[in-house]
mmCIF file of C-alpha atoms in Angstrom:
data_model
loop_
_atom_site.group_PDB
_atom_site.id
_atom_site.type_symbol
_atom_site.label_atom_id
_atom_site.label_comp_id
_atom_site.label_asym_id
_atom_site.label_seq_id
_atom_site.Cartn_x
_atom_site.Cartn_y
_atom_site.Cartn_z
ATOM 1 C CA MET A 1438 0.000 0.000 0.000
ATOM 2 C CA LYS A 1439 1.524 3.303 -1.034
ATOM 3 C CA ASN A 1440 -1.336 5.525 0.151
ATOM 4 C CA GLN A 1441 -3.263 5.385 3.395
ATOM 5 C CA VAL A 1442 -5.548 7.692 5.353
ATOM 6 C CA ASP A 1443 -4.812 7.532 9.086
ATOM 7 C CA LEU A 1444 -7.093 5.266 11.085
ATOM 8 C CA THR A 1445 -7.348 7.465 14.186
ATOM 9 C CA GLU A 1446 -8.658 10.772 12.815
ATOM 10 C CA GLY A 1447 -9.385 9.969 9.178
ATOM 11 C CA ARG A 1448 -7.722 13.257 8.345
ATOM 12 C CA TYR A 1449 -4.161 12.671 7.140
ATOM 13 C CA LEU A 1450 -3.209 10.995 3.881
ATOM 14 C CA LEU A 1451 0.208 9.322 3.787
ATOM 15 C CA SER A 1452 1.631 8.804 0.320
ATOM 16 C CA GLY A 1453 4.752 6.922 -0.783
ATOM 17 C CA ALA A 1454 6.013 7.580 -4.302
ATOM 18 C CA SER A 1455 8.207 6.072 -6.982
ATOM 19 C CA ASP A 1456 10.612 9.028 -6.686
ATOM 20 C CA ALA A 1457 11.512 7.774 -3.143
ATOM 21 C CA SER A 1458 9.507 10.506 -1.406
ATOM 22 C CA ALA A 1459 6.904 10.189 1.323
ATOM 23 C CA SER A 1460 4.388 12.967 1.950
ATOM 24 C CA VAL A 1461 1.592 13.714 4.409
ATOM 25 C CA PHE A 1462 -1.473 15.743 3.413
ATOM 26 C CA ASP A 1463 -4.305 17.169 5.546
ATOM 27 C CA ILE A 1464 -7.293 16.095 3.465
ATOM 28 C CA GLN A 1465 -9.801 18.016 5.604
ATOM 29 C CA HIS A 1466 -8.251 21.418 4.894
ATOM 30 C CA ALA A 1467 -7.599 22.407 1.298
ATOM 31 C CA THR A 1468 -4.823 24.907 0.646
ATOM 32 C CA ASP A 1469 -6.312 26.131 -2.634
ATOM 33 C CA PHE A 1470 -9.259 25.660 -4.973
ATOM 34 C CA GLU A 1471 -9.380 25.439 -8.737
ATOM 35 C CA GLY A 1472 -12.397 25.828 -10.975
ATOM 36 C CA GLY A 1473 -13.600 22.613 -12.512
ATOM 37 C CA GLY A 1474 -16.113 21.959 -15.241
ATOM 38 C CA GLU A 1475 -19.702 23.144 -14.827
ATOM 39 C CA GLY A 1476 -18.880 25.464 -11.911
ATOM 40 C CA ALA A 1477 -17.452 22.748 -9.663
ATOM 41 C CA LEU A 1478 -14.476 23.506 -7.450
ATOM 42 C CA ILE A 1479 -11.540 21.153 -7.110
ATOM 43 C CA ALA A 1480 -9.754 21.213 -3.751
ATOM 44 C CA LYS A 1481 -5.949 21.218 -3.811
ATOM 45 C CA HIS A 1482 -3.760 20.152 -0.913
ATOM 46 C CA LYS A 1483 -0.102 21.027 -0.321
ATOM 47 C CA SER A 1484 1.889 18.507 1.660
ATOM 48 C CA LEU A 1485 2.441 19.163 5.360
ATOM 49 C CA ILE A 1486 5.546 16.947 5.327
ATOM 50 C CA THR A 1487 7.685 15.681 2.470
ATOM 51 C CA ILE A 1488 10.700 13.461 2.956
ATOM 52 C CA ASP A 1489 12.682 12.784 -0.205
ATOM 53 C CA LYS A 1490 16.116 11.608 -1.402
ATOM 54 C CA GLN A 1491 17.722 14.866 -0.260
ATOM 55 C CA HIS A 1492 16.669 14.209 3.332
ATOM 56 C CA GLN A 1493 19.557 12.961 5.466
ATOM 57 C CA ASN A 1494 17.807 9.628 6.114
ATOM 58 C CA GLY A 1495 15.560 9.490 3.046
ATOM 59 C CA HIS A 1496 15.092 6.386 0.942
ATOM 60 C CA LYS A 1497 17.248 6.018 -2.167
ATOM 61 C CA PHE A 1498 14.759 4.059 -4.320
ATOM 62 C CA SER A 1499 10.983 3.889 -4.788
ATOM 63 C CA ILE A 1500 8.826 3.500 -1.724
ATOM 64 C CA SER A 1501 6.987 0.211 -2.006
ATOM 65 C CA SER A 1502 4.864 0.596 1.125
ATOM 66 C CA ALA A 1503 3.801 3.449 3.416
ATOM 67 C CA ILE A 1504 1.525 2.935 6.409
ATOM 68 C CA TRP A 1505 0.459 4.826 9.512
ATOM 69 C CA TYR A 1506 1.174 3.534 12.981
ATOM 70 C CA PRO A 1507 -2.330 2.285 13.824
ATOM 71 C CA ILE A 1508 -3.085 4.285 16.994
ATOM 72 C CA ASP A 1509 -1.194 7.551 16.496
ATOM 73 C CA THR A 1510 -0.577 9.975 13.615
ATOM 74 C CA GLY A 1511 2.816 10.789 15.137
ATOM 75 C CA LEU A 1512 4.514 7.822 13.450
ATOM 76 C CA PHE A 1513 4.475 6.166 10.045
ATOM 77 C CA VAL A 1514 6.471 3.361 8.437
ATOM 78 C CA THR A 1515 7.973 3.201 4.958
ATOM 79 C CA GLY A 1516 9.474 0.273 3.105
ATOM 80 C CA SER A 1517 11.533 0.793 -0.019
ATOM 81 C CA TYR A 1518 13.184 -0.993 -2.909
ATOM 82 C CA ASP A 1519 16.454 0.193 -1.309
ATOM 83 C CA HIS A 1520 15.837 -2.756 1.090
ATOM 84 C CA TYR A 1521 15.278 -0.655 4.224
ATOM 85 C CA ILE A 1522 12.282 -0.176 6.513
ATOM 86 C CA LYS A 1523 12.102 3.147 8.362
ATOM 87 C CA VAL A 1524 9.820 4.425 11.117
ATOM 88 C CA TRP A 1525 9.346 8.202 10.883
ATOM 89 C CA ASP A 1526 8.350 10.758 13.528
ATOM 90 C CA THR A 1527 5.902 13.221 11.929
ATOM 91 C CA ASN A 1528 6.733 15.993 14.409
ATOM 92 C CA SER A 1529 10.460 16.075 13.699
ATOM 93 C CA THR A 1530 10.475 14.463 10.217
ATOM 94 C CA GLN A 1531 13.343 12.307 11.454
ATOM 95 C CA VAL A 1532 13.802 8.556 11.476
ATOM 96 C CA TYR A 1533 12.608 7.139 14.789
ATOM 97 C CA CYS A 1534 14.194 3.785 13.975
ATOM 98 C CA ALA A 1535 15.277 1.867 10.884
ATOM 99 C CA SER A 1536 16.303 -1.615 9.892
ATOM 100 C CA ALA A 1537 19.946 -1.983 10.898
ATOM 101 C CA LYS A 1538 20.972 -3.594 7.637
ATOM 102 C CA ARG A 1539 19.638 -4.142 4.171
ATOM 103 C CA LEU A 1540 16.830 -6.654 4.126
ATOM 104 C CA SER A 1541 15.581 -8.811 1.282
ATOM 105 C CA LEU A 1542 13.317 -7.100 -1.194
ATOM 106 C CA ILE A 1543 10.650 -5.029 0.629
ATOM 107 C CA VAL A 1544 7.351 -5.104 -1.209
ATOM 108 C CA PHE A 1545 4.855 -4.607 1.597
ATOM 109 C CA VAL A 1546 4.989 -3.459 5.242
ATOM 110 C CA MET A 1547 2.238 -4.354 7.705
ATOM 111 C CA ILE A 1548 1.733 -3.597 11.414
ATOM 112 C CA MET A 1549 -0.108 -6.255 13.396
ATOM 113 C CA ARG A 1550 -2.034 -5.324 16.562
ATOM 114 C CA PHE A 1551 -2.415 -8.007 19.195
#
């Protein structure tokens, strides 16, 4: 899963991209509007957070999976074709923890609640 709306508030969209970036959007508050056909307005949203290749701890290859920590919008997890899994703190945009070494191919990351 490369896109997920948080499960706690239903407000924040997490998106992982093929350019190795991860972004968070507030889908309840548009930052701009654009006119659509027949007088309709299209809401536009700028990212609140973007972490890309230029970030000190950013992924180097496409993000294959991006998911929210299930009970808090303060953390999310990304998995990448660079063979690393990283847990990110949304408040500091820093890595909270990461896999210590390269893992086998990462296609999907899942958090299980017991």
